mmCIF file of C-alpha atoms in Angstrom:
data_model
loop_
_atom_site.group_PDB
_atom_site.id
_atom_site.type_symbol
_atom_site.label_atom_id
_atom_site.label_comp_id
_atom_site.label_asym_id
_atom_site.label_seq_id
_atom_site.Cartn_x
_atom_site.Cartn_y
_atom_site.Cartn_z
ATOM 1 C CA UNK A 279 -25.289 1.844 6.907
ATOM 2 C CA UNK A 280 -25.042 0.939 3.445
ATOM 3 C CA UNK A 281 -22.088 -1.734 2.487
ATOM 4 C CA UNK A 282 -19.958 0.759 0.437
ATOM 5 C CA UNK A 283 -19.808 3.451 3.051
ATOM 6 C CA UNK A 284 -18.895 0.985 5.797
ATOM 7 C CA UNK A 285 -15.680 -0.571 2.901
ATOM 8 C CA UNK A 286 -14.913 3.057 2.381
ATOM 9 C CA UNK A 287 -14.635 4.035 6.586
ATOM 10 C CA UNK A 288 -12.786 0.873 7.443
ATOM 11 C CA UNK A 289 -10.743 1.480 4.609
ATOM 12 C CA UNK A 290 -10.045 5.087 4.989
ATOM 13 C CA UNK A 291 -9.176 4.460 8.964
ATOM 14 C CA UNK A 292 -6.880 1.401 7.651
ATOM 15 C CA UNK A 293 -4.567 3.175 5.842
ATOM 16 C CA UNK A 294 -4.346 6.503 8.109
ATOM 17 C CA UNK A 295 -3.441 3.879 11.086
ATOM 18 C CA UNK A 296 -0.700 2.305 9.018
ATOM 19 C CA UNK A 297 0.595 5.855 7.160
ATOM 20 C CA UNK A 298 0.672 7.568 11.203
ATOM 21 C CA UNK A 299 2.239 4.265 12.382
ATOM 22 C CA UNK A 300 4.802 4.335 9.381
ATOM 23 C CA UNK A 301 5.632 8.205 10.563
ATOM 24 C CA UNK A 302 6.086 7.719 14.020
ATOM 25 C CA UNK A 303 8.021 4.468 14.379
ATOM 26 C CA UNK A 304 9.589 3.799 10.326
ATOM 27 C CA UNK A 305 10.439 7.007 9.224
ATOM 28 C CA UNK A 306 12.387 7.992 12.597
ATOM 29 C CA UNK A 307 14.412 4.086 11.996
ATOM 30 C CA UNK A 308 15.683 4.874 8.956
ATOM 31 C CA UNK A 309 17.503 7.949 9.904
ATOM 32 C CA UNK A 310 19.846 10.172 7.504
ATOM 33 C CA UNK A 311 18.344 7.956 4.563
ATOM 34 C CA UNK A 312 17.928 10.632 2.026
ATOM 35 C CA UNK A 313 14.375 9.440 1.847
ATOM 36 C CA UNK A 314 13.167 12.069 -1.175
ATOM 37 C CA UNK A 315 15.855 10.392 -3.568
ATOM 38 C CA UNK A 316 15.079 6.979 -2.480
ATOM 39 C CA UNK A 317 11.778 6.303 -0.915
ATOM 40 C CA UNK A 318 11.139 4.677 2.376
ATOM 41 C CA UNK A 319 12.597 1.173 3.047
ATOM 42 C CA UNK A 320 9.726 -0.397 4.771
ATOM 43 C CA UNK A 321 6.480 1.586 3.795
ATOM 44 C CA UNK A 322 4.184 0.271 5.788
ATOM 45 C CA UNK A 323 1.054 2.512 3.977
ATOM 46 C CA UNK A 324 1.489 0.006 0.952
ATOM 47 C CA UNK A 325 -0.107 -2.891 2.882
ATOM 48 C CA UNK A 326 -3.182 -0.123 3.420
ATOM 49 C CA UNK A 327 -3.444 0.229 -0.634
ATOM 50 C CA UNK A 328 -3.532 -3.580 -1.123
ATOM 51 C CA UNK A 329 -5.059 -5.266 1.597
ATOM 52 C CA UNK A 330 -8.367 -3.242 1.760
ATOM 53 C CA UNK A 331 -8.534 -3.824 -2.274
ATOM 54 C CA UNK A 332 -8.004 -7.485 -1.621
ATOM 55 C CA UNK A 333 -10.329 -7.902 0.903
ATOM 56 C CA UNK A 334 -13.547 -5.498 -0.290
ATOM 57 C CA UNK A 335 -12.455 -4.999 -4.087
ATOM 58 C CA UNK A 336 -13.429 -2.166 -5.992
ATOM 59 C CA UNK A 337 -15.581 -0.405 -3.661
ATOM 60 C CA UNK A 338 -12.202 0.026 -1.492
ATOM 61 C CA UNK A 339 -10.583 2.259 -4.071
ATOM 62 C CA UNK A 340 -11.954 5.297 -4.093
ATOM 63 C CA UNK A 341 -11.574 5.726 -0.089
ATOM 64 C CA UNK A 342 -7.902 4.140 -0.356
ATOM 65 C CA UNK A 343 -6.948 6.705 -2.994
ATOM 66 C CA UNK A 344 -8.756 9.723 -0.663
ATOM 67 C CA UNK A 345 -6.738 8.574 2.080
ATOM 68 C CA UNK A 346 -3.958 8.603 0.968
ATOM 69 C CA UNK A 347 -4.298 11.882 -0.770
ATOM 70 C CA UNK A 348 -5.403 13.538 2.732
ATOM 71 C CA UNK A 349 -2.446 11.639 4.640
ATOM 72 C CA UNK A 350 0.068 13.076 2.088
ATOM 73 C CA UNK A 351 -1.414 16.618 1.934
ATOM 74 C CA UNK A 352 -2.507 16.828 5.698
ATOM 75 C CA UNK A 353 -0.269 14.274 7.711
ATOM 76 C CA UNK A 354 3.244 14.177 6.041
ATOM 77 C CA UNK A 355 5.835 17.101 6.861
ATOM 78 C CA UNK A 356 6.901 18.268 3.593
ATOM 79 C CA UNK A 357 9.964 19.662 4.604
ATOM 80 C CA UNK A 358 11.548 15.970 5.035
ATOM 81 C CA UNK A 359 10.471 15.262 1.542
ATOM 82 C CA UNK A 360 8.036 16.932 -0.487
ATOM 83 C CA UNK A 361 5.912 14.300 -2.358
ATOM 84 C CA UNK A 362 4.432 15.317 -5.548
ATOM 85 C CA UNK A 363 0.524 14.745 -6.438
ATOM 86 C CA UNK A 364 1.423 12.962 -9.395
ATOM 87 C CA UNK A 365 3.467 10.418 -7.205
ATOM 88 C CA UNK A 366 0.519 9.577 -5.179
ATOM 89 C CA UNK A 367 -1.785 9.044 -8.177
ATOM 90 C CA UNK A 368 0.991 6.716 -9.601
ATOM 91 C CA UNK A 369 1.055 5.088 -6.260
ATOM 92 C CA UNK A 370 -3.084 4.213 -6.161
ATOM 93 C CA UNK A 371 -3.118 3.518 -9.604
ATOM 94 C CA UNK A 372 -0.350 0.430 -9.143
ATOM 95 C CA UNK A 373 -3.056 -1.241 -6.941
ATOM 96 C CA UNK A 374 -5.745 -0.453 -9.688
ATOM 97 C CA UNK A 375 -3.805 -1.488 -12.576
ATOM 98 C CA UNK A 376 -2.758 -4.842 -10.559
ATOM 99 C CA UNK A 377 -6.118 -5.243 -9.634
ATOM 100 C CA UNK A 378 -7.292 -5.441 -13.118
ATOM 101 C CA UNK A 379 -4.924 -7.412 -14.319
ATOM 102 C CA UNK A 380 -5.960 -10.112 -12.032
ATOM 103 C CA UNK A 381 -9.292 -10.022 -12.951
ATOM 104 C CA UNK A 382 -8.120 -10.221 -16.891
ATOM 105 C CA UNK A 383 -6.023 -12.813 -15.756
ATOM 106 C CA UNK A 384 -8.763 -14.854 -13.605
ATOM 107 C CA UNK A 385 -7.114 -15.122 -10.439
ATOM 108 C CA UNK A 386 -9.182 -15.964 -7.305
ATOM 109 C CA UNK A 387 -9.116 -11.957 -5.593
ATOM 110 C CA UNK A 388 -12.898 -13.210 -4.235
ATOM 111 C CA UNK A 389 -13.025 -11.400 -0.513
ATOM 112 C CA UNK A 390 -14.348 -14.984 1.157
ATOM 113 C CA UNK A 391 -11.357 -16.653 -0.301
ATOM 114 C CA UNK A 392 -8.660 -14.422 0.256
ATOM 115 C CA UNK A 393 -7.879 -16.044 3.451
ATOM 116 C CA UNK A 394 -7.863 -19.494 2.476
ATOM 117 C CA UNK A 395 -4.261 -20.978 2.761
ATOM 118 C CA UNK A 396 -4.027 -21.734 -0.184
ATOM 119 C CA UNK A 397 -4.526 -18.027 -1.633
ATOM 120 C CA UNK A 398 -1.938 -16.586 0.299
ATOM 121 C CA UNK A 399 0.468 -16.769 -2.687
ATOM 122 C CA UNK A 400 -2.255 -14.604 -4.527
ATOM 123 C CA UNK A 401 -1.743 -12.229 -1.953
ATOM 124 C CA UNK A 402 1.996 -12.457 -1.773
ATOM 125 C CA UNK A 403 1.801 -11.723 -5.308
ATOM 126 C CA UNK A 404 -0.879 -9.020 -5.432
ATOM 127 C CA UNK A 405 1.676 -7.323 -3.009
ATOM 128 C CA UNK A 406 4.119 -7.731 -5.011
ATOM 129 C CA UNK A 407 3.049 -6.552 -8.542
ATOM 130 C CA UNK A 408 1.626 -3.922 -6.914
ATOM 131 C CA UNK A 409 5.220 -3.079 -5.531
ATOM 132 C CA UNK A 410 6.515 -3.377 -8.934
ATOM 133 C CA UNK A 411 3.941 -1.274 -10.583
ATOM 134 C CA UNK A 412 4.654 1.567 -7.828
ATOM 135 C CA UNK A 413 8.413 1.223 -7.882
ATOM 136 C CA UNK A 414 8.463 1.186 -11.820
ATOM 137 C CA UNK A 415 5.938 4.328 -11.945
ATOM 138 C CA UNK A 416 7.596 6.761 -9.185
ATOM 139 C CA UNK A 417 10.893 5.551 -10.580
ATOM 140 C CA UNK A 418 10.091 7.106 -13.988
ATOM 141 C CA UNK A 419 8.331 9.771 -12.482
ATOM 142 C CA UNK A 420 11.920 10.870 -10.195
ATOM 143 C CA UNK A 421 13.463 10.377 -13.718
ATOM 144 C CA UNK A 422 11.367 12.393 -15.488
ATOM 145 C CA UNK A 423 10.786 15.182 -12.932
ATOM 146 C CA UNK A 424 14.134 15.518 -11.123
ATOM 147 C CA UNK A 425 16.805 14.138 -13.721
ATOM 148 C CA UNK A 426 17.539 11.711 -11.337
ATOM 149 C CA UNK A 427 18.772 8.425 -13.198
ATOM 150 C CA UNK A 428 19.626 6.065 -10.137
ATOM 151 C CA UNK A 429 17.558 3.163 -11.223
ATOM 152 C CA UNK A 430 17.664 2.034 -7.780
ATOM 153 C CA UNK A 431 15.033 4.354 -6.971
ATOM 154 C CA UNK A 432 12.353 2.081 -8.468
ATOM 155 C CA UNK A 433 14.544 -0.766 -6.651
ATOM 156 C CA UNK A 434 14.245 0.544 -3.161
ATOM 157 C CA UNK A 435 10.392 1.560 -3.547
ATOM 158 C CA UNK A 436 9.599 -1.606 -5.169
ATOM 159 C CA UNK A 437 11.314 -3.314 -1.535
ATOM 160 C CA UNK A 438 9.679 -0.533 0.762
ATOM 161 C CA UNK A 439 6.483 -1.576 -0.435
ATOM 162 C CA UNK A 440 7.163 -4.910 -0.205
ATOM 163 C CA UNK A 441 8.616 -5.039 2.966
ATOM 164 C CA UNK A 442 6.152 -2.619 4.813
ATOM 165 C CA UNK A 443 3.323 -4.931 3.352
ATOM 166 C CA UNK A 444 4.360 -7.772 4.161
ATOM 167 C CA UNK A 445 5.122 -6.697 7.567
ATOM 168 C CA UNK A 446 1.633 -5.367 8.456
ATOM 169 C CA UNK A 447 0.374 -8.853 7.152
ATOM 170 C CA UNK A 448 2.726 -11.076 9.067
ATOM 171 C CA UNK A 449 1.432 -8.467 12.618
ATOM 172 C CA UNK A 450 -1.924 -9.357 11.653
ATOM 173 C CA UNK A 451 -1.375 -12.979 11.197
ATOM 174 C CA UNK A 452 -0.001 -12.989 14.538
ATOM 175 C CA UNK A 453 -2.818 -10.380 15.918
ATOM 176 C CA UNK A 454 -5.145 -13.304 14.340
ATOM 177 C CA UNK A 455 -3.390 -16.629 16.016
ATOM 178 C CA UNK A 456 -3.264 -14.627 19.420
ATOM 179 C CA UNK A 457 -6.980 -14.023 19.060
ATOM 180 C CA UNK A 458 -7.389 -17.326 17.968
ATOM 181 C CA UNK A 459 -5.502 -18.896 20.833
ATOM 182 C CA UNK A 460 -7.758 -17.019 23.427
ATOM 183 C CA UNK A 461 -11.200 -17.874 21.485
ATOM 184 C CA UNK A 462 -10.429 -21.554 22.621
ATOM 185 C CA UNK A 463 -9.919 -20.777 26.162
#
């Protein structure tokens, strides 16, 4: 199987795992939160934009932008919020744009090395521009299409995608030290 179609299927199955987990156990958590106005507190799907882009680099994009395109069209009940297309192409083009600025920038987004301990602040802050990007693009976007002017819009989706991120990370860290644990036994 070549290397790019293998990046693209784990990548792909990545972020429909965490975008059905986010639905059934997130979504139902945060109640009578007016989620179209505000975005989701804890959006888990972010940390399946980022982490496959971290991990494989640019071959990851193109399935992590299909994904998430077929999750929002195909997965998501519109009548809780309708999402539009442009808000999903803002959404995969914050992990693009970071991504490129940390390769104009020279950080270390090298796949063997993203593990290291001492590159998890790279990926703490990957997560985070990215989260910035997103919350600063579907913010104008909810100003520009709805009139909406709350400014906490790009607020709480900058936090949702932080949080959800860096709550996937922290289950696999712990996924990983269980594993670990029963490797040496």
């Amino acid at each position: 199987m070549p290397k790019w179609l293998e990046i693209s299927l784990y990548t792909f199955s990545f972020y429909c795992v965490l975008f059905v987990s986010w639905i059934l156990l997130v979504v139902p958590l945060e109640g009578d939160t007016d989620i179209s106005k505000l975005g989701s507190i804890a959006y888990v799907p972010h940390a399946g934009r980022v982490l496959p882009v971290l991990f494989f680099g640019a071959p990851a994009i193109p399935a992590m932008v299909f994904a998430e395109f077929i999750c929002w069209n195909f997965l998501w009940d519109e009548s809780i919020w309708e999402r539009p297309e442009l808000g999903i192409v803002i959404s995969s083009l914050s992990v693009v744009f970071a991504w490129l600025l940390f390769k104009y920038l020279d950080l270390d987004l090298k796949s063997m090395r993203v593990l290291k301990n001492t590159d998890w602040k790279h990926v703490t802050l990957f997560i985070i521009v990215t989260a910035l990007f997103n919350g600063i693009g579907n913010g104008a976007l909810m100003l520009y299409s709805y009139q909406n002017y709350d400014p906490l819009i790009s607020v709480r989706f900058t936090v949702g995608d932080i949080v959800g991120a860096m709550s996937v990370l922290l289950v696999m860290m712990l996924i990983a030290a269980v594993l670990k644990t029963n490797d040496r036994s």
